[in-house]
Coordinates of C-alpha atoms in Angstrom, one line a residue:
X1 CA 0.0 0.0 0.0
X2 CA 2.7 2.5 1.0
X3 CA 4.9 1.6 -2.0
X4 CA 2.0 2.2 -4.3
X5 CA 1.2 5.5 -2.7
X6 CA 4.9 6.5 -2.8
X7 CA 5.1 5.6 -6.4
X8 CA 2.0 7.6 -7.2
X9 CA 3.4 10.6 -5.2
X10 CA 6.6 10.4 -7.2
X11 CA 4.7 10.1 -10.5
X12 CA 2.5 13.1 -9.8
X13 CA 5.4 15.1 -8.5
X14 CA 7.5 14.3 -11.5
X15 CA 4.5 14.9 -13.9
X16 CA 3.6 18.3 -12.3
X17 CA 7.2 19.6 -11.9
X18 CA 8.1 18.2 -15.4
X19 CA 5.1 20.0 -16.9
X20 CA 6.2 23.2 -15.3
X21 CA 9.8 22.6 -16.4
X22 CA 8.7 22.0 -20.0
X23 CA 6.6 25.2 -19.9
X24 CA 9.5 27.2 -18.7
X25 CA 11.9 25.5 -21.1
X26 CA 9.5 26.4 -24.0
X27 CA 9.1 30.0 -22.8
X28 CA 12.9 30.3 -22.2
X29 CA 13.7 28.9 -25.6
X30 CA 11.3 31.4 -27.2
X31 CA 12.9 34.3 -25.3
X32 CA 16.4 33.1 -26.3
X33 CA 15.3 32.9 -30.0
X34 CA 13.9 36.5 -29.8
X35 CA 17.0 37.8 -28.0
X36 CA 19.5 36.2 -30.4
X37 CA 17.5 37.3 -33.4
X38 CA 17.3 40.8 -32.1
X39 CA 21.1 40.8 -31.6
X40 CA 21.5 39.3 -35.0
X41 CA 19.3 42.0 -36.6
X42 CA 21.2 44.8 -34.7
X43 CA 24.5 43.6 -36.2
X44 CA 22.9 43.4 -39.6
X45 CA 21.6 46.9 -39.2
X46 CA 25.0 48.3 -38.2
X47 CA 26.5 46.7 -41.3
X48 CA 23.7 48.1 -43.5
X49 CA 24.3 51.6 -42.1
X50 CA 28.0 51.3 -42.9
X51 CA 27.2 50.2 -46.5
X52 CA 24.5 52.8 -47.0
X53 CA 27.1 55.6 -47.2
X54 CA 28.6 54.1 -50.3
X55 CA 26.5 55.7 -53.0
X56 CA 27.2 53.9 -56.3
X57 CA 28.5 56.0 -59.2
X58 CA 27.5 53.8 -62.1
X59 CA 25.0 51.0 -62.5
X60 CA 26.2 47.5 -62.9
X61 CA 27.8 44.7 -60.9
X62 CA 30.6 45.4 -58.4
X63 CA 33.4 42.9 -58.4
X64 CA 34.0 42.8 -54.6
X65 CA 31.6 41.9 -51.8
X66 CA 32.2 42.0 -48.0
X67 CA 32.9 38.6 -46.6
X68 CA 30.0 38.6 -44.1
X69 CA 27.4 39.7 -46.7
X70 CA 25.5 37.5 -49.2
X71 CA 24.4 40.3 -51.4
X72 CA 23.9 44.1 -51.4
X73 CA 21.5 45.9 -53.7
X74 CA 20.9 49.6 -54.3
X75 CA 17.6 50.9 -55.5
X76 CA 16.8 54.5 -56.5
X77 CA 14.0 56.5 -55.1
X78 CA 11.7 55.0 -57.7
X79 CA 12.6 51.5 -56.4
X80 CA 14.5 50.6 -59.6
X81 CA 17.6 48.5 -59.0
X82 CA 20.7 50.5 -59.9
X83 CA 23.5 48.4 -58.6
X84 CA 24.1 45.1 -56.7
X85 CA 26.8 42.9 -55.2
X86 CA 26.2 39.1 -55.3
X87 CA 22.8 37.9 -56.4
X88 CA 21.0 40.6 -58.5
X89 CA 17.5 39.8 -57.3
X90 CA 14.5 41.6 -58.7
X91 CA 15.0 44.7 -60.8
X92 CA 12.2 46.4 -59.0
X93 CA 11.9 46.7 -55.2
X94 CA 8.6 45.2 -53.9
X95 CA 7.3 45.4 -50.4
X96 CA 8.1 47.7 -47.4
X97 CA 11.4 48.3 -45.7
X98 CA 12.3 46.1 -42.8
X99 CA 13.6 42.6 -41.9
X100 CA 12.7 39.4 -43.8
X101 CA 13.8 35.8 -43.6
X102 CA 14.2 34.3 -47.1
X103 CA 15.6 30.8 -47.7
X104 CA 18.1 30.7 -44.9
X105 CA 19.0 34.4 -45.3
X106 CA 18.2 37.4 -43.1
X107 CA 17.4 40.4 -45.3
X108 CA 17.1 44.0 -44.4
X109 CA 15.7 46.7 -46.7
X110 CA 16.7 50.1 -45.5
X111 CA 15.6 53.5 -46.8
X112 CA 18.6 55.8 -47.5
X113 CA 18.0 59.5 -46.7
X114 CA 19.7 62.7 -47.5
X115 CA 18.6 65.9 -45.8
X116 CA 15.5 64.1 -44.5
X117 CA 14.5 62.9 -48.0
X118 CA 14.5 59.4 -49.2
X119 CA 17.1 59.1 -52.1
X120 CA 17.0 55.4 -52.5
X121 CA 16.9 52.0 -50.8
X122 CA 19.6 49.6 -49.7
X123 CA 18.9 45.9 -49.4
X124 CA 21.4 43.7 -47.5
X125 CA 21.3 40.0 -46.6
X126 CA 23.5 37.7 -44.5
X127 CA 23.2 34.0 -43.9
X128 CA 21.4 32.8 -40.8
X129 CA 24.0 30.0 -40.3
X130 CA 25.6 31.5 -37.1
X131 CA 22.2 32.1 -35.6
X132 CA 21.0 28.6 -36.5
X133 CA 24.2 27.1 -35.0
X134 CA 23.7 29.0 -31.8
X135 CA 20.1 27.9 -31.5
X136 CA 21.0 24.3 -32.4
X137 CA 23.3 24.3 -29.3
X138 CA 20.5 25.6 -27.2
X139 CA 18.1 22.9 -28.5
X140 CA 20.7 20.3 -27.9
X141 CA 21.1 21.5 -24.3
X142 CA 17.4 21.4 -23.8
X143 CA 17.1 18.0 -25.4
X144 CA 19.6 16.6 -23.0
X145 CA 18.9 18.8 -20.0
X146 CA 15.1 18.7 -19.7
X147 CA 14.7 14.8 -19.7
X148 CA 17.7 14.6 -17.3
X149 CA 16.0 17.2 -15.0
X150 CA 12.7 15.3 -15.2
X151 CA 14.4 12.1 -14.3
X152 CA 16.1 13.8 -11.3
X153 CA 12.7 15.2 -10.3
X154 CA 11.2 11.8 -10.4
X155 CA 14.1 10.4 -8.2
X156 CA 13.7 13.3 -5.8
X157 CA 10.0 12.8 -5.7
X158 CA 10.5 9.1 -4.8
X159 CA 13.0 10.1 -2.0
X160 CA 10.8 12.9 -0.7
X161 CA 7.7 10.6 -0.9
X162 CA 9.5 8.1 1.3
X163 CA 10.5 10.7 3.8
X164 CA 7.1 12.3 3.8
X165 CA 5.4 8.9 4.4
X166 CA 7.6 7.9 7.3
X167 CA 5.3 9.4 9.9
X168 CA 2.3 7.7 8.2
X169 CA 4.3 4.4 8.2
X170 CA 5.0 4.7 11.9
X171 CA 1.5 5.7 12.7
X172 CA 0.2 2.8 10.6
X173 CA 2.6 0.4 12.3
X174 CA 1.5 1.7 15.7
X175 CA -2.2 1.4 14.7
X176 CA -1.6 -2.2 13.5
X177 CA 0.3 -3.0 16.7
X178 CA -2.5 -1.5 18.8
X179 CA -5.2 -3.2 16.8
X180 CA -3.5 -6.6 17.3
X181 CA -2.9 -5.9 21.0
X182 CA -6.3 -4.5 21.7
X183 CA -8.1 -7.3 19.9
X184 CA -6.0 -9.8 21.7
X185 CA -6.4 -8.1 25.1
X186 CA -10.1 -7.4 24.7
X187 CA -11.0 -10.8 23.4
X188 CA -10.4 -12.4 26.8
X189 CA -12.2 -9.8 29.0
X190 CA -15.2 -9.8 26.6
X191 CA -15.3 -13.6 26.7
X192 CA -15.1 -13.4 30.5
X193 CA -17.9 -10.9 30.7
X194 CA -20.0 -13.0 28.4
X195 CA -19.4 -16.2 30.2
X196 CA -20.0 -14.7 33.6
X197 CA -23.1 -12.9 32.4
X198 CA -24.5 -16.2 30.9
X199 CA -23.8 -18.0 34.1
X200 CA -25.4 -15.2 36.1
X201 CA -28.6 -15.6 34.1
X202 CA -29.0 -19.1 35.3
X203 CA -30.8 -19.9 38.6
X204 CA -28.3 -19.3 41.3
X205 CA -27.0 -22.3 43.3
X206 CA -24.5 -20.3 45.3
X207 CA -25.2 -16.6 46.0
X208 CA -21.6 -15.9 46.8
X209 CA -20.4 -17.4 43.5
X210 CA -22.9 -15.3 41.6
X211 CA -21.8 -12.2 43.6
X212 CA -18.1 -13.0 42.7
X213 CA -19.0 -13.3 39.0
X214 CA -20.8 -9.9 39.1
X215 CA -17.8 -8.3 40.8
X216 CA -15.6 -9.8 38.1
X217 CA -17.8 -8.3 35.4
X218 CA -17.6 -4.9 37.1
X219 CA -13.8 -5.1 37.3
X220 CA -13.4 -6.0 33.6
X221 CA -15.9 -3.3 32.6
X222 CA -13.8 -0.7 34.6
X223 CA -10.7 -1.9 32.9
X224 CA -12.2 -1.5 29.4
X225 CA -13.8 1.8 30.4
X226 CA -10.3 3.1 31.5
X227 CA -9.0 2.2 28.0
X228 CA -11.8 4.1 26.3
X229 CA -11.3 7.1 28.7
X230 CA -7.6 7.2 27.9
X231 CA -8.2 7.1 24.1
X232 CA -10.8 9.9 24.4
X233 CA -8.4 12.0 26.5
X234 CA -5.6 11.7 23.9
X235 CA -8.0 12.6 21.1
X236 CA -9.5 15.6 22.9
X237 CA -6.4 17.1 24.5
X238 CA -4.1 17.7 21.6
X239 CA -3.9 21.3 22.6
X240 CA -4.6 23.0 25.9
X241 CA -6.0 26.5 26.6
X242 CA -3.2 28.1 28.5
X243 CA -5.5 31.0 29.5
X244 CA -7.2 28.6 31.9
X245 CA -3.9 27.7 33.7
X246 CA -3.6 28.7 37.3
X247 CA -0.8 28.9 39.9
X248 CA -0.1 25.5 41.3
X249 CA 2.2 24.6 44.2
X250 CA 3.8 21.3 43.3
X251 CA 4.7 20.6 46.9
X252 CA 1.0 20.7 48.0
X253 CA -0.1 18.9 44.9
X254 CA 2.3 16.0 45.4
X255 CA 1.5 15.8 49.1
X256 CA -2.2 15.3 48.2
X257 CA -1.6 12.2 46.1
X258 CA -2.6 8.8 47.3
X259 CA 0.4 6.5 47.9
X260 CA 0.4 2.7 48.5
X261 CA 1.4 1.3 51.8
X262 CA 2.4 -2.2 50.7
X263 CA 6.0 -1.4 49.6
X264 CA 9.0 0.8 50.4
X265 CA 8.1 4.3 49.1
X266 CA 10.0 7.5 49.9
X267 CA 9.0 11.1 49.2
X268 CA 11.5 14.0 49.1
X269 CA 10.0 17.5 48.9
X270 CA 11.5 20.9 49.5
X271 CA 10.5 22.9 52.5
X272 CA 9.3 25.9 50.3
X273 CA 6.6 26.3 47.7
X274 CA 7.4 25.4 44.1
X275 CA 5.0 27.3 41.9
X276 CA 4.2 26.7 38.2
X277 CA 1.4 27.8 35.8
X278 CA -0.5 24.7 35.0
X279 CA -3.7 22.7 35.0
X280 CA -3.5 21.0 38.4
X281 CA -5.6 18.0 37.4
X282 CA -3.5 17.2 34.4
X283 CA -0.2 17.6 36.4
X284 CA -1.6 15.3 39.1
X285 CA -2.5 12.8 36.4
X286 CA 0.9 12.9 34.8
X287 CA 2.7 12.3 38.2
X288 CA 0.1 9.6 39.1
X289 CA 0.7 7.8 35.8
X290 CA 4.5 7.7 36.4
X291 CA 4.0 6.4 39.9
X292 CA 1.5 3.8 38.7
X293 CA 4.1 2.6 36.2
X294 CA 6.8 2.5 38.8
X295 CA 4.7 0.5 41.2
X296 CA 3.5 -1.8 38.4
X297 CA 6.9 -2.8 37.2
X298 CA 8.7 -2.9 40.6
X299 CA 8.7 -6.1 42.6
X300 CA 7.4 -6.0 46.2
X301 CA 10.9 -6.1 47.6
X302 CA 11.9 -3.1 45.4
X303 CA 11.6 0.6 46.2
X304 CA 10.0 3.7 44.6
X305 CA 11.1 7.2 45.2
X306 CA 9.4 10.5 44.3
X307 CA 11.6 13.7 44.3
X308 CA 10.8 17.3 43.7
X309 CA 13.6 19.8 43.3
X310 CA 14.2 23.2 41.7
X311 CA 17.0 24.5 39.5
X312 CA 16.1 26.8 36.6
X313 CA 13.0 24.6 36.3
X314 CA 10.8 22.5 38.6
X315 CA 12.0 18.9 38.4
X316 CA 9.8 15.9 39.4
X317 CA 11.6 12.5 39.4
X318 CA 10.1 9.1 39.9
X319 CA 12.9 6.6 40.6
X320 CA 12.3 2.8 40.9
X321 CA 14.4 -0.3 41.3
X322 CA 12.2 -2.4 39.0
X323 CA 13.1 -4.5 35.9
X324 CA 14.2 -1.5 33.8
X325 CA 13.8 -0.9 30.1
X326 CA 16.0 -2.2 27.3
X327 CA 18.0 0.5 25.4
X328 CA 16.3 -0.3 22.1
X329 CA 12.9 0.4 23.5
X330 CA 13.7 3.7 25.2
X331 CA 13.1 5.9 22.1
X332 CA 9.6 4.4 21.7
X333 CA 8.2 4.2 25.2
X334 CA 6.3 7.5 24.9
X335 CA 4.7 6.5 21.6
X336 CA 1.0 5.7 21.8
X337 CA 0.1 2.0 22.1
X338 CA 3.7 1.0 22.5
X339 CA 4.5 -1.7 25.0
X340 CA 8.0 -2.9 25.7
X341 CA 7.1 -6.5 26.5
X342 CA 3.9 -8.2 25.6
X343 CA 4.3 -11.0 28.2
X344 CA 5.0 -8.4 30.9
X345 CA 1.9 -6.4 29.8
X346 CA -0.3 -9.5 30.2
X347 CA 0.8 -9.7 33.8
X348 CA 0.6 -6.0 34.6
X349 CA -2.3 -4.9 32.3
X350 CA -2.4 -1.7 30.3
X351 CA -2.5 -0.8 26.7
X352 CA 0.6 1.4 26.5
X353 CA -1.2 4.7 26.8
X354 CA -0.1 6.0 30.2
X355 CA 3.3 7.3 29.2
X356 CA 1.9 8.8 26.0
X357 CA -0.6 10.8 28.1
X358 CA 2.2 12.0 30.4
X359 CA 4.2 13.1 27.4
X360 CA 1.3 15.0 26.0
X361 CA 0.5 16.7 29.3
X362 CA 4.2 17.7 29.8
X363 CA 4.5 19.1 26.2
X364 CA 1.3 21.0 26.6
X365 CA 2.8 22.7 29.7
X366 CA 6.0 23.5 27.6
X367 CA 8.0 21.1 29.7
X368 CA 10.2 18.1 28.9
X369 CA 9.9 14.4 29.8
X370 CA 13.0 12.2 29.9
X371 CA 13.9 8.7 31.0
X372 CA 17.0 6.8 31.9
X373 CA 17.0 3.1 32.6
X374 CA 19.2 0.1 33.1
X375 CA 17.6 -3.4 32.6
X376 CA 17.5 -5.1 35.9
X377 CA 18.4 -2.0 37.9
X378 CA 15.3 0.2 37.5
X379 CA 14.3 3.4 35.7
X380 CA 14.2 7.2 36.4
X381 CA 11.5 9.3 34.8
X382 CA 12.0 13.1 35.0
X383 CA 9.5 15.9 34.3
X384 CA 10.9 19.4 33.9
X385 CA 8.4 22.2 34.0
X386 CA 9.0 26.0 33.8
X387 CA 8.7 27.8 37.1
X388 CA 6.1 30.6 37.5
X389 CA 7.7 33.9 36.5
X390 CA 8.1 36.2 39.5
X391 CA 6.0 39.3 39.6
X392 CA 7.8 42.6 39.0
X393 CA 7.6 44.9 42.0
X394 CA 7.0 48.5 41.7

C-alpha cells in the first residue's frame, strides 16, 4: 500500500514539476530565440548603415563583396535597382522596408535618406547560419537537460515521498500493533464478561459465587472503560487552553496524592513552595501515571522514590528499582500504544497509553519528559516544568 502510494506521489510530483519545467523551457527557448534574433538584426543593421554611405556612381555589378554579406542591392527612389553585389534579385523593389527571412537568409531593406529625404533603398542579406548554429546548441542542451532534469525530479519525488510517508508508516505500524494488541487483550475480557453474564442468568445455586461473578464483570468493565477514557483523552487534549492555567504549588499537589502502603516508598520534597502555571488536574494525572508505572513494574521487595527539586525549572523525578527498560525500547516508550514486553503487559495490564498521556501533558505545559533506565536495575523518569515567572515589584 505504501509503496504504491509512494510511487503515485513520485509520479504526480514528476509529472507536475516536469510539466512546469517543460513550460519554462519552452518559454525560455522562445525568449532566447527572440534575444539572439534581435542581436543578429542589430548587427545586420549596423553593417547596413555602414554600407549605405557608399552611393554607387554607375550602374552594374561590383566585383567585390564583403565577406559577411551574401548580397547588397541599391535601388533608387523609384525602387529601380541601380547596382548590386552578389545575387541581382528583382529589378524592382517590392514590399516595405524592414527585416525578412528568405531561404536561410536574413534580409534588411533600409531607406537611404539625405537631408530628411529618401534618395534610395539599400537591401542587404546575410546567412542565418551563425544564428542557427547557436540555436542548435540551445536545443541540444534542452534536449539533454530537460529529460535529465525530469528524471532527477522523479528520483527526488521518490525520495521525498519516502521521507514524507515515514510518519504515516510509523502511525500505521502503531495502529496495526495497537489493533492486534487491543483485539488480543479485549477478546479475553469480553469472553469473560459474556461467560460470567451467561452463568449469572442461570438460577443461582451459590449466591456468593454469583456475587463474585458480578464483581468480576464490574472489574473487567472498569478496565475497558479506562482504556476508552484514555483514548478519548488523547483525542481531545491535543492542545490546551493556557489562558485557563492557574498557579499550582507542586509541593502541596504531590502531598495530596494517594500512595500505596504495601511497599517501600519514599518522598522527598523541598520545604518551600514550588509554583508553576498549569492545570493542576493534568499535572496530578501525569505524576500519578508515572508512579503507577513505577509500582506496576517494581517487585514487592523493590523501592520507589518521588523527588521534587528546583534549579532553573521544577523537576519531578520518579525513581524505581524495577526491571528496567532495554535501550532499544527507550526511544519508543512514549509512543501511543507502544508496550515494551507483551508478556509483561499481560501480567501487569495496560494498553501502552499511560506514558503517551504523560508526554502530551508535559509538552502542553512547555515542559520536557525524559527517562534513563538500566535493565535489571530500574528506571528514572523526570519531568521538567518551567517555574512561574516572578512578579515585577513597583
